[in-house]
mmCIF file of C-alpha atoms and ligand atoms in Angstrom:
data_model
loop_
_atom_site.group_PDB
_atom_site.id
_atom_site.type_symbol
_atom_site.label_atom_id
_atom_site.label_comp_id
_atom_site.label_asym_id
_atom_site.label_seq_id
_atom_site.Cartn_x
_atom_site.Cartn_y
_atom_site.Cartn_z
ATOM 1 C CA UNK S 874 0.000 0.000 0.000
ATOM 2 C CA UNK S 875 2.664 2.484 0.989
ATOM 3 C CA UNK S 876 4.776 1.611 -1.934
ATOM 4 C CA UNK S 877 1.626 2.170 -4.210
ATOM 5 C CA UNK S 878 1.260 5.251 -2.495
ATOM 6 C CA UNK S 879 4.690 6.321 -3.200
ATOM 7 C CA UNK S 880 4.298 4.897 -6.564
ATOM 8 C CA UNK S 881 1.479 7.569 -6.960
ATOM 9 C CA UNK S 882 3.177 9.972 -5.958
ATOM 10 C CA UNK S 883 6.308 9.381 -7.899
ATOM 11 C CA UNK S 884 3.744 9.720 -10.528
ATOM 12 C CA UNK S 885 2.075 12.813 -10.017
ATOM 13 C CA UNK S 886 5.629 14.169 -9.647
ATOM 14 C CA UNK S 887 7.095 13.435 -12.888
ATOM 15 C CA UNK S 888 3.917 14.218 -15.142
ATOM 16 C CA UNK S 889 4.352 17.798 -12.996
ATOM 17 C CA UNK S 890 8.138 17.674 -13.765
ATOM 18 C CA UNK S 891 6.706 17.171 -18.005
ATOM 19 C CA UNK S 892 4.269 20.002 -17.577
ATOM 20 C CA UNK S 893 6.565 22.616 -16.253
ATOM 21 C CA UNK S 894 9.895 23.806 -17.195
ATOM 22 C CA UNK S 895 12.820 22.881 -16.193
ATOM 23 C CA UNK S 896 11.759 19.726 -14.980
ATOM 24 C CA UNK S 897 11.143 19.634 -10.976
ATOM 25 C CA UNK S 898 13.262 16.575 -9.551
ATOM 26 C CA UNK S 899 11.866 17.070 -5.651
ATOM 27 C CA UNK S 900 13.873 14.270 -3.850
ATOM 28 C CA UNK S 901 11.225 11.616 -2.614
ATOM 29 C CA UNK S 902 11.617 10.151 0.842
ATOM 30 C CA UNK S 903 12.462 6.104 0.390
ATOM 31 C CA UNK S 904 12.571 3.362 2.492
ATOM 32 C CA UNK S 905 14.402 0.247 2.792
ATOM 33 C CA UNK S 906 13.678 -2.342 5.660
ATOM 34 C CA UNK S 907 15.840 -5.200 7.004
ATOM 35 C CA UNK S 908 14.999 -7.677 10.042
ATOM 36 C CA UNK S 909 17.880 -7.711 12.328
ATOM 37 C CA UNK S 910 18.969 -6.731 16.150
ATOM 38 C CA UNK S 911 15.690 -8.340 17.002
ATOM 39 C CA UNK S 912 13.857 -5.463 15.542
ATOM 40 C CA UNK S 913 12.653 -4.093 12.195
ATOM 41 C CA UNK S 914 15.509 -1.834 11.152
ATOM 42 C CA UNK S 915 13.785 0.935 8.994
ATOM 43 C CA UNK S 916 16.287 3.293 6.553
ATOM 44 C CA UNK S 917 14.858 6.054 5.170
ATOM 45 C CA UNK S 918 16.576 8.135 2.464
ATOM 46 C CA UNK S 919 16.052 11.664 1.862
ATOM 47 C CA UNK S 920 18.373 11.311 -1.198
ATOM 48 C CA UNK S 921 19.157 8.324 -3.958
ATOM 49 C CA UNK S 922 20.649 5.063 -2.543
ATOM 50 C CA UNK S 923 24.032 4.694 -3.645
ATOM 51 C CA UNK S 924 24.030 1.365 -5.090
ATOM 52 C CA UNK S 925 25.485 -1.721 -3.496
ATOM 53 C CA UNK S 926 24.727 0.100 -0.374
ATOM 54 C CA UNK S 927 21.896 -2.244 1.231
ATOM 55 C CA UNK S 928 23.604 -5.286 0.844
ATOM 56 C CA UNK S 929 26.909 -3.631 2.872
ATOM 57 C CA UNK S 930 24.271 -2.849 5.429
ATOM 58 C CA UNK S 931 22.825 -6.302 5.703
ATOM 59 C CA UNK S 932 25.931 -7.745 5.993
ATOM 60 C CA UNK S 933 27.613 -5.166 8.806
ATOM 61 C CA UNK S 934 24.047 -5.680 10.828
ATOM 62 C CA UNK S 935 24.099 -9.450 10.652
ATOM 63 C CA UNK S 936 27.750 -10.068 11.528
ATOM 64 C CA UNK S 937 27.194 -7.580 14.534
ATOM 65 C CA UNK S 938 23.999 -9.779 15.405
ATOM 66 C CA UNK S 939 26.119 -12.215 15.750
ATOM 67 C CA UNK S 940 29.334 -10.320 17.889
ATOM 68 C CA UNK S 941 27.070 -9.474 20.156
ATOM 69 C CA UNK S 942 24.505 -12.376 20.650
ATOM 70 C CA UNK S 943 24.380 -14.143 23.563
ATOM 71 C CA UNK S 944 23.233 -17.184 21.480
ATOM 72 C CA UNK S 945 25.348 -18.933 18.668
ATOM 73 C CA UNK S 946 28.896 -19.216 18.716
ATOM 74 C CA UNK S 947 29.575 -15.363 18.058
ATOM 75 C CA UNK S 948 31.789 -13.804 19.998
ATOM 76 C CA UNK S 949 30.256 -12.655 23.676
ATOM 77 C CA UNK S 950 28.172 -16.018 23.259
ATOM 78 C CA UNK S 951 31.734 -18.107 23.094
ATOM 79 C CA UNK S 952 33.043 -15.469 26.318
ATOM 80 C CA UNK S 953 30.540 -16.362 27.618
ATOM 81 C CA UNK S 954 30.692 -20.153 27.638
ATOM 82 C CA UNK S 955 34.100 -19.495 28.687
ATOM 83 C CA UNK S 956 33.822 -17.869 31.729
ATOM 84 C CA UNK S 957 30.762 -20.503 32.810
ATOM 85 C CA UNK S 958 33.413 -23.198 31.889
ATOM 86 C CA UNK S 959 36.862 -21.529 33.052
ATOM 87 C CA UNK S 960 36.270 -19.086 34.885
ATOM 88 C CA UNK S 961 38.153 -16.356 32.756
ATOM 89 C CA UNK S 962 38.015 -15.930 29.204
ATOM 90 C CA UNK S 963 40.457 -13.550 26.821
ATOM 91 C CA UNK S 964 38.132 -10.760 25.737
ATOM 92 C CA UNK S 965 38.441 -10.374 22.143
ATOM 93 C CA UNK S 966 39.225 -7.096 20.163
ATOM 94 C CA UNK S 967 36.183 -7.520 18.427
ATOM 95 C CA UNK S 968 34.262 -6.674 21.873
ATOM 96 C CA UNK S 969 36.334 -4.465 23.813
ATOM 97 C CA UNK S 970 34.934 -0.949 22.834
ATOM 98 C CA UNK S 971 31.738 -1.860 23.549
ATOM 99 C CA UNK S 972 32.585 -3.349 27.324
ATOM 100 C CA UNK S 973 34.928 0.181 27.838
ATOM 101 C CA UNK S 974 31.679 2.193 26.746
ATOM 102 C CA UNK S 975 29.371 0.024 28.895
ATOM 103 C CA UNK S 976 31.983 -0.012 31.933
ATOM 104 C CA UNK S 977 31.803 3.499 31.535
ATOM 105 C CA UNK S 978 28.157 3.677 31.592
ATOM 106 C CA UNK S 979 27.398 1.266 34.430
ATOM 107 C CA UNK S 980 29.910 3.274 36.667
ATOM 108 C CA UNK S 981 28.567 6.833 36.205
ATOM 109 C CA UNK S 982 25.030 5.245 36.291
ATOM 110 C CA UNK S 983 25.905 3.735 39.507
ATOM 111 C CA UNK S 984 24.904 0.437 38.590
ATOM 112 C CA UNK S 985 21.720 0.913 37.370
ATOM 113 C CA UNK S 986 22.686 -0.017 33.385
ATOM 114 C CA UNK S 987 25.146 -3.280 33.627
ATOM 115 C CA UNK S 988 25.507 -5.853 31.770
ATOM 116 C CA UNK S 989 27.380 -7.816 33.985
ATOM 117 C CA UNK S 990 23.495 -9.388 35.014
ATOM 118 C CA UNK S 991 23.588 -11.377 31.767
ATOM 119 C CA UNK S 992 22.080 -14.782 34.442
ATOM 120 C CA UNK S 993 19.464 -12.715 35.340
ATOM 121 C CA UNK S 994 18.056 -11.586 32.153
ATOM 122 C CA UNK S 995 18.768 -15.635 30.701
ATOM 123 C CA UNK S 996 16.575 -16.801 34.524
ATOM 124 C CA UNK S 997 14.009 -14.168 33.553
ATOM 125 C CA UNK S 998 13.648 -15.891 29.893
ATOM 126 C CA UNK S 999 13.882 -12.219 28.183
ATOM 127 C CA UNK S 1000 17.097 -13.224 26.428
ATOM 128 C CA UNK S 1001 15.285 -15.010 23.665
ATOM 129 C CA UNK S 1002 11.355 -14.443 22.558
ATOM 130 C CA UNK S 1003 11.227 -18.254 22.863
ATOM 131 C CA UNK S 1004 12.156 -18.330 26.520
ATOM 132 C CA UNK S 1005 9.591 -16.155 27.973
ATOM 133 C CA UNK S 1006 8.258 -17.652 30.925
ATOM 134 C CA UNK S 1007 4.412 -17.644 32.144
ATOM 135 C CA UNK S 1008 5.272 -16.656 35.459
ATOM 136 C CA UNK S 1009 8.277 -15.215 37.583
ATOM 137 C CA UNK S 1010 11.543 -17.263 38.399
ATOM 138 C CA UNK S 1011 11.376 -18.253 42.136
ATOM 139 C CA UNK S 1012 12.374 -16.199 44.283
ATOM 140 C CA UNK S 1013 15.437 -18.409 46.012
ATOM 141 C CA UNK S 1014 16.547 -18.738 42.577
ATOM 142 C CA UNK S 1015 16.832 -15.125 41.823
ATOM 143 C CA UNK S 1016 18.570 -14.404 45.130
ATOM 144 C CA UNK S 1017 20.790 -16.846 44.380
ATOM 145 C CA UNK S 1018 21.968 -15.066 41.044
ATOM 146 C CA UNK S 1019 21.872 -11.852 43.222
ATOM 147 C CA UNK S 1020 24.671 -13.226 45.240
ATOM 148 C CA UNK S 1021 26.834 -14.656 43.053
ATOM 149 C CA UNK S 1022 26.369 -12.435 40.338
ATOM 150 C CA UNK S 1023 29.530 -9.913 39.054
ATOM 151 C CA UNK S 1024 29.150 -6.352 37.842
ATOM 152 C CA UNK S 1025 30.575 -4.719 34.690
ATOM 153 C CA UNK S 1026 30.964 -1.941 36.837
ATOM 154 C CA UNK S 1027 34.138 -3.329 38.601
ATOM 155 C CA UNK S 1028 35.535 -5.747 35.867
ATOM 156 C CA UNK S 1029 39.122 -5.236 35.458
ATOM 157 C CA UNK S 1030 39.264 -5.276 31.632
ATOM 158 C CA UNK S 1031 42.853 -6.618 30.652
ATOM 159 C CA UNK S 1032 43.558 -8.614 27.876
ATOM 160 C CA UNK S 1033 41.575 -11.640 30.104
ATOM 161 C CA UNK S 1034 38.990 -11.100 32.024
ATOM 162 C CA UNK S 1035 37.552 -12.828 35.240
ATOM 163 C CA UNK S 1036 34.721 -12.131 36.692
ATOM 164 C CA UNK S 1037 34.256 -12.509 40.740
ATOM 165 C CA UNK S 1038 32.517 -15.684 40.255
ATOM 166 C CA UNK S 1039 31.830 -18.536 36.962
ATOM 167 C CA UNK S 1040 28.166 -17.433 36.792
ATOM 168 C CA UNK S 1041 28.615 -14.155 35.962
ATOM 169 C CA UNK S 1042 27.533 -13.583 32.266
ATOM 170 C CA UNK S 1043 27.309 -10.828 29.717
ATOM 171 C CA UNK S 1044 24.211 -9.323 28.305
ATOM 172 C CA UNK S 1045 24.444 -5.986 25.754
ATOM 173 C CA UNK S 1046 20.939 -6.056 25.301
ATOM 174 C CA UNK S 1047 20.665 -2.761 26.440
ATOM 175 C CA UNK S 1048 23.647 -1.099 24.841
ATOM 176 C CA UNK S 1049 24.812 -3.069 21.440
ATOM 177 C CA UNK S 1050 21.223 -1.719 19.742
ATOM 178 C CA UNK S 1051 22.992 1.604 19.968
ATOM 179 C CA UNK S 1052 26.447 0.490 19.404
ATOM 180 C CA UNK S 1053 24.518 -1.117 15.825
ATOM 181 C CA UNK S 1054 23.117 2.342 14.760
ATOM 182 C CA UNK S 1055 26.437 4.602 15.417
ATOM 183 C CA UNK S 1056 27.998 1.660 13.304
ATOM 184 C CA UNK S 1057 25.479 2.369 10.029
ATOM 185 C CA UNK S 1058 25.513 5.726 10.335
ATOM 186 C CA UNK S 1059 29.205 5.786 10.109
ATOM 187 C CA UNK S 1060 28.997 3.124 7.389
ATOM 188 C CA UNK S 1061 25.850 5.534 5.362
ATOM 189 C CA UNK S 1062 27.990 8.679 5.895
ATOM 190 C CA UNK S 1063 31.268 6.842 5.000
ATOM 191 C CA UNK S 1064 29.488 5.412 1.393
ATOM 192 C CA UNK S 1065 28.424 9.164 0.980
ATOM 193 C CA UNK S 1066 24.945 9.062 2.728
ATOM 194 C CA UNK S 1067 24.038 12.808 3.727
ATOM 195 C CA UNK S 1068 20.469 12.561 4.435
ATOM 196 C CA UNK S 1069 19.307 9.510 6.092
ATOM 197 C CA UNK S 1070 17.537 8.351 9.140
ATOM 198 C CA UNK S 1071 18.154 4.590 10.975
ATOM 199 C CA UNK S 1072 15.455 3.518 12.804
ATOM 200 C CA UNK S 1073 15.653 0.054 14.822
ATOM 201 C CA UNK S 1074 12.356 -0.247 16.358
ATOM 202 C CA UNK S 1075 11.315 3.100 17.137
ATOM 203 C CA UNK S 1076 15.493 3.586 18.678
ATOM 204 C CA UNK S 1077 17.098 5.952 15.612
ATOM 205 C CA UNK S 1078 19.691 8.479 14.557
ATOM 206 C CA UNK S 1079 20.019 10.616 12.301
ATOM 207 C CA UNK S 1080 22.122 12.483 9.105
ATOM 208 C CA UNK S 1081 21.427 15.202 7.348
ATOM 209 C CA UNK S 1082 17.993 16.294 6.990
ATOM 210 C CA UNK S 1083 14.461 16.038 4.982
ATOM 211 C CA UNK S 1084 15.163 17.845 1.514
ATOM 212 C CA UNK S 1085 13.143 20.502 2.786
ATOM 213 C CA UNK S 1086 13.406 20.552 6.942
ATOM 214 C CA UNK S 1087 14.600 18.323 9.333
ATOM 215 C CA UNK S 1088 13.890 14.634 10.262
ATOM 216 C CA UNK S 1089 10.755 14.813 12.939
ATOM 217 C CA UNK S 1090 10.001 11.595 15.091
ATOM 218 C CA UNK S 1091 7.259 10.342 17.306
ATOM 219 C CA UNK S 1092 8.381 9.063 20.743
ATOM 220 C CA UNK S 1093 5.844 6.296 21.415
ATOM 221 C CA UNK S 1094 3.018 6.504 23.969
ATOM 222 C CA UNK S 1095 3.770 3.556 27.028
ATOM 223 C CA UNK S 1096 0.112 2.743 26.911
ATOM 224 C CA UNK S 1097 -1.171 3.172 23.462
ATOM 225 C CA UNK S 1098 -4.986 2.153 24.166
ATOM 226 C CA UNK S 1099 -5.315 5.359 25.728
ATOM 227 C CA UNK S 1100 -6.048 6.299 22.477
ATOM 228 C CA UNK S 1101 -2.647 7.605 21.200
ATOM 229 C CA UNK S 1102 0.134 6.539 19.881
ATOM 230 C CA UNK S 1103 2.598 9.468 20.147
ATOM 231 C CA UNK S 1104 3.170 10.959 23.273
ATOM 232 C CA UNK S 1105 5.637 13.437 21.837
ATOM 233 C CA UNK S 1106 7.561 14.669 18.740
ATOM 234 C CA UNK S 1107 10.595 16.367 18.128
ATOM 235 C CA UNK S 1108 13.288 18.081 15.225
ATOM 236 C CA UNK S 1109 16.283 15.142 15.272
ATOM 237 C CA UNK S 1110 19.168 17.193 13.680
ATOM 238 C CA UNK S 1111 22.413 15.647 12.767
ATOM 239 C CA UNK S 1112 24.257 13.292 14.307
ATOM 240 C CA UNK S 1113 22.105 13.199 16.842
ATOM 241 C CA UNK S 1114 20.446 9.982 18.389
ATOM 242 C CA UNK S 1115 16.687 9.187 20.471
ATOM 243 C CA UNK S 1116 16.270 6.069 22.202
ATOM 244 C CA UNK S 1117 13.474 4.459 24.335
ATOM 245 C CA UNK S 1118 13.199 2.089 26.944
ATOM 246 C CA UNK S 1119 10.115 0.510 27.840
ATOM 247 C CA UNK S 1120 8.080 -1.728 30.170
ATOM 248 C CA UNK S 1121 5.643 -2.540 26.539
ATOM 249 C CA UNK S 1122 8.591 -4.084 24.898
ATOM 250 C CA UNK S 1123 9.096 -7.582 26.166
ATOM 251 C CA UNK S 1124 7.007 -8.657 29.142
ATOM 252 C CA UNK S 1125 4.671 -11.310 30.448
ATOM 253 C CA UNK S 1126 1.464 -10.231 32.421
ATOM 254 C CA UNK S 1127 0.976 -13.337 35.314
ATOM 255 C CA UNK S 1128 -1.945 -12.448 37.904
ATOM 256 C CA UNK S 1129 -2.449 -9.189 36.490
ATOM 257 C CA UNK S 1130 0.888 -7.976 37.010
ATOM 258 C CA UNK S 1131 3.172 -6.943 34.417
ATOM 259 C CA UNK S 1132 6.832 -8.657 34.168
ATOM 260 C CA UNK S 1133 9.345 -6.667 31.443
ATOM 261 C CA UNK S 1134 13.079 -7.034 30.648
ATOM 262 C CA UNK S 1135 14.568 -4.017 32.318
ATOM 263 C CA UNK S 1136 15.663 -5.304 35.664
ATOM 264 C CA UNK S 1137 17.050 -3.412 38.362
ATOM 265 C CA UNK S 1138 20.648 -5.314 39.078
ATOM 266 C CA UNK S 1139 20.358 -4.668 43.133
ATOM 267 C CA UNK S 1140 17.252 -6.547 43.664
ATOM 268 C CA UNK S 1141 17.321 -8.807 40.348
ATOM 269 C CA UNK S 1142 13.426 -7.921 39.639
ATOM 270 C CA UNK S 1143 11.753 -5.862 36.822
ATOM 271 C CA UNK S 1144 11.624 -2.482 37.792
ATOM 272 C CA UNK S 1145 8.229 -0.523 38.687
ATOM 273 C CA UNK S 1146 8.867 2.736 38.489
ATOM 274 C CA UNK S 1147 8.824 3.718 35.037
ATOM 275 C CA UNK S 1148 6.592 3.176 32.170
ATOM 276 C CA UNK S 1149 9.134 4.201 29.166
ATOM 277 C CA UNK S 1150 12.757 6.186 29.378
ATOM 278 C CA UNK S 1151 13.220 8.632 26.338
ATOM 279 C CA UNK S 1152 17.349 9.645 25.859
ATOM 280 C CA UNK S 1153 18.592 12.324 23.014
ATOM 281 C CA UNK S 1154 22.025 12.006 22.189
ATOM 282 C CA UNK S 1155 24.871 12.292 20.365
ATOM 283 C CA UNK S 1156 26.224 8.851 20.806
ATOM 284 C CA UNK S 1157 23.612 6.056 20.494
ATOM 285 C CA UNK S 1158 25.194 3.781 21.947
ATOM 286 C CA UNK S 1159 25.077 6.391 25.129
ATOM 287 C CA UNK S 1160 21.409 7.116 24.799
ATOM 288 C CA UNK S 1161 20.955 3.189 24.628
ATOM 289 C CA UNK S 1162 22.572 2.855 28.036
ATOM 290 C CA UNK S 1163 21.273 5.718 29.075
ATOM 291 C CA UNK S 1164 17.548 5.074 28.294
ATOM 292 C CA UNK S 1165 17.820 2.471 30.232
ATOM 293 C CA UNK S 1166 19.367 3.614 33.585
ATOM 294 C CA UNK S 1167 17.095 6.110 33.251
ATOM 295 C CA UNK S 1168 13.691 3.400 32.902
ATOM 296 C CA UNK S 1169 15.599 1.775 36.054
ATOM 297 C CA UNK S 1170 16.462 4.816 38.187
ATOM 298 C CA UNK S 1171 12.553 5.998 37.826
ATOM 299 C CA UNK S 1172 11.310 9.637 38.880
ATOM 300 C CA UNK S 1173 13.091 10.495 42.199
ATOM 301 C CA UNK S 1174 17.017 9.578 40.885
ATOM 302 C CA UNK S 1175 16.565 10.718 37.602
ATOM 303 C CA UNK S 1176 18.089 13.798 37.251
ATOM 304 C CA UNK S 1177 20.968 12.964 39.642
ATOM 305 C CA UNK S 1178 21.257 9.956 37.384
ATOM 306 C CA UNK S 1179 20.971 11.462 34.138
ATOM 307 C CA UNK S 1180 23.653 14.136 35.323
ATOM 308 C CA UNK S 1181 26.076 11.908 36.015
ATOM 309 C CA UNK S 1182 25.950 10.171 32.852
ATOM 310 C CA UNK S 1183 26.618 12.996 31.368
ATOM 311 C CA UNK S 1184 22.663 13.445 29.440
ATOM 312 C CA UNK S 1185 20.878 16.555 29.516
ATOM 313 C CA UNK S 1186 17.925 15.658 27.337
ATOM 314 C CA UNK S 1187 15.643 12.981 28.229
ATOM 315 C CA UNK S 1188 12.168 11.835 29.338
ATOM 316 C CA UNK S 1189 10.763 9.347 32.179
ATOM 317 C CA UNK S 1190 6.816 8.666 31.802
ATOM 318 C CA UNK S 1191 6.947 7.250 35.641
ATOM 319 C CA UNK S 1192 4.677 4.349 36.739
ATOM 320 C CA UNK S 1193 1.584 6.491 37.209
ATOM 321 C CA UNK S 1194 1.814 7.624 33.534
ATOM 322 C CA UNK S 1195 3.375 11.534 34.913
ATOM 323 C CA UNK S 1196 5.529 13.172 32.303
ATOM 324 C CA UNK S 1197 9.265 14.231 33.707
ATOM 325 C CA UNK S 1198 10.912 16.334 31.196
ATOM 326 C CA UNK S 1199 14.336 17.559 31.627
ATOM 327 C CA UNK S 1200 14.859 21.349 30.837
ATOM 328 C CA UNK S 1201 17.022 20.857 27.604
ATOM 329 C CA UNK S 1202 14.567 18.552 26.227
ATOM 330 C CA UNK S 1203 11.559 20.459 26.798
ATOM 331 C CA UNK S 1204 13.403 23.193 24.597
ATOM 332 C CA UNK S 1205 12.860 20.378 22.066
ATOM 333 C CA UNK S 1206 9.844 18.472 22.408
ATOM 334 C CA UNK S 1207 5.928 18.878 21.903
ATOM 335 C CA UNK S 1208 4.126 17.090 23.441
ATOM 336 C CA UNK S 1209 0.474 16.045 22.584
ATOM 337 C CA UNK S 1210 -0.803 15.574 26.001
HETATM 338 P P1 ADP X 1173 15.204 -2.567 24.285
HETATM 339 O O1 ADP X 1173 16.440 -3.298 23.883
HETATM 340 O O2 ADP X 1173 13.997 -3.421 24.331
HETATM 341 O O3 ADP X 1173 15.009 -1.307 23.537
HETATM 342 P P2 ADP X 1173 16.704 -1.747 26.597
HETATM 343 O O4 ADP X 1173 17.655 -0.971 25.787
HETATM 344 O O5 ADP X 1173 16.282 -1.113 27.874
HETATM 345 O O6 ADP X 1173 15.381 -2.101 25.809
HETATM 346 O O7 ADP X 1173 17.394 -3.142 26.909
HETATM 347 C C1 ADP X 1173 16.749 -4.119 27.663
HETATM 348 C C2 ADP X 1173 17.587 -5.383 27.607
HETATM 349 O O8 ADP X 1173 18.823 -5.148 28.296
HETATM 350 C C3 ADP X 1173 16.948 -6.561 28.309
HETATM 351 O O9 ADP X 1173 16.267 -7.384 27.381
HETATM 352 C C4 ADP X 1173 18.147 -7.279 28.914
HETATM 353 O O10 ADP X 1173 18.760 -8.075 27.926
HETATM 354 C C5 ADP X 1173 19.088 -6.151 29.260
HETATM 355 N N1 ADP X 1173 18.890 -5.539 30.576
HETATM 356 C C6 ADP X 1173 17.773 -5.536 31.374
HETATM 357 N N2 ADP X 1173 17.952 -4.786 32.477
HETATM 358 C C7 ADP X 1173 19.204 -4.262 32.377
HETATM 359 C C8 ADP X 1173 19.978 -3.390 33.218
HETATM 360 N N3 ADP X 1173 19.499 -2.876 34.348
HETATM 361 N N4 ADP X 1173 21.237 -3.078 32.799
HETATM 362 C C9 ADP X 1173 21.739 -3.584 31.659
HETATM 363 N N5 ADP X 1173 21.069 -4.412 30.831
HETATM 364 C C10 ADP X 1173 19.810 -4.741 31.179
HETATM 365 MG MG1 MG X 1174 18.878 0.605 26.348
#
């Protein structure tokens, strides 16, 4: 339908390009779509698409699907597997930005983004769609992870690393989405992409502009059948990046209560603060991170949290569905409530 549309369009635009002189070549908007990271990755092109470009793209997504999964025999999944089996485990080139930018992360968030609670997330069942569980883990069980669980946070990141105890595991679920869209959009700009947007499920970043103003987004209402799906929209300029957490993304609702993926790492449970965590930055990677300390930090430490990771524009819709807008983002935002 939407191609049609565009079709139409494309249409009505050249038989106006015939009629009038010199011929008007208004740039169209097009999209290309590719399933990966979990998500439907959405490009859209304010320009022509060099050619060979989407393949490059497919390719660079699916071998960092598979750097970064915690299933297969990629590269965190085999660290992994070491450190269950050995205890330690080299840590590979091929992964070491990503831990120094998530160290950094899960310090200045004080814990509230790490990755280090990779057990957790697998006892939870939100590591894989097929996993999810009907109801929670037991509670023994969790504690026990609790315990002998290590933290990204204090990892000493030498050319091995060993975590405090075997069980400790590694989970980017919350980071390597962002780490995925810096990499295109330095891959786009480096083929000679100038006006582009990535979108990975609603998490984007941007280059350039529309031909005639800048990209606008939606950020996504937490509870849509109140009868709206944006909550708020905003200019993305840039280089810069807006990513969302949120408790509608992956959870399981057992006796009426709602179970998500975004766990706070000192009690091992699914946070209840927050409905969704909105981050603007120039690093998406950051905002990824960022997003999501913010989901699991919740109204009263957010600014304190937010400060220290170094964010000034973001948004927490907190479990009673109140808006908490930081000052630099409100410069930005409208918001339709
Ligand atoms: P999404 O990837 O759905 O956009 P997030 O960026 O918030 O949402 O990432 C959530 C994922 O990150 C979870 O599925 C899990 O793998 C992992 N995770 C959950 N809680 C945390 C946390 N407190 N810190 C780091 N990673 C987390
Ligand atoms: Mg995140």
């Amino acid at each position: 339908m939407k191609q049609t549309l565009i079709g139409l369009a494309l249409c009505a635009l050249l038989a106006w390009g015939v009629w009038r002189q010199p011929p008007a070549t208004a740039p169209i908007v097009q999209h290309r779509e590719i399933f990966a990271l979990g998500t439907l990755v959405q490009l859209s092109f304010a320009q022509s698409v060099p050619p060979q470009l989407m393949p490059a793209v497919e390719q660079a997504l699916s071998r960092f699907e598979t750097r970064w999964s915690v299933h297969g025999d990629g590269d965190l999944a085999r660290l992994n597997q070491l450190i269950e089996q050995q205890g330690s485990a080299e840590l590979p080139q091929s992964l070491r930005p990503g831990f120094v930018i998530a160290q950094q992360a899960c310090r200045n968030s004080g814990g509230l983004f790490d990755p280090g609670i990779g057990a957790l997330v697998r006892l939870w069942g939100f590591d894989d769609e097929d996993h999810f569980r009907s109801a929670p883990p037991a509670a023994s069980a969790i504690d026990g992870l609790l315990k002998a669980r290590g933290s990204l946070c204090t990892l000493e990141l030498g050319p091995r690393i060993t975590p405090p105890t075997p069980s400790t595991q590694f989970d980017f679920g919350a980071s390597a989405k962002g780490r995925a869209v810096d990499e295109i959009v330095a891959l786009l700009r480096a083929r000679g992409v100038h006006d582009a947007i990535v979108n990975a499920g609603g998490d984007l970043k941007v280059i350039g502009s529309r031909p005639d103003r800048p990209w606008r987004i939606g950020i996504r209402h937490p509870r849509p059948d109140a009868g709206q799906e944006i909550i708020a929209s905003l200019e993305v300029h840039d280089g810069e990046a807006v990513f969302s957490s949120g408790d509608y993304e992956r959870f399981f609702i057992h006796e009426n209560r709602r179970y998500h993926h975004i766990l706070d790492p000192r009690t091992g449970l699914p946070t209840d603060l927050s409905q969704s965590a909105t981050v603007l930055h120039r690093s998406a990677e950051l905002a990824d991170a960022a997003a999501t300390a913010l989901f699991v930090a919740g109204p009263d430490d957010a600014a304190q949290t937010m400060q220290d990771l170094g964010i000034s524009h973001y948004l927490l819709i907190d479990a009673q569905g109140r808006q908490l807008i930081s000052p630099a983002m409100a410069q930005r935002i409208e918001t339709s409530e």
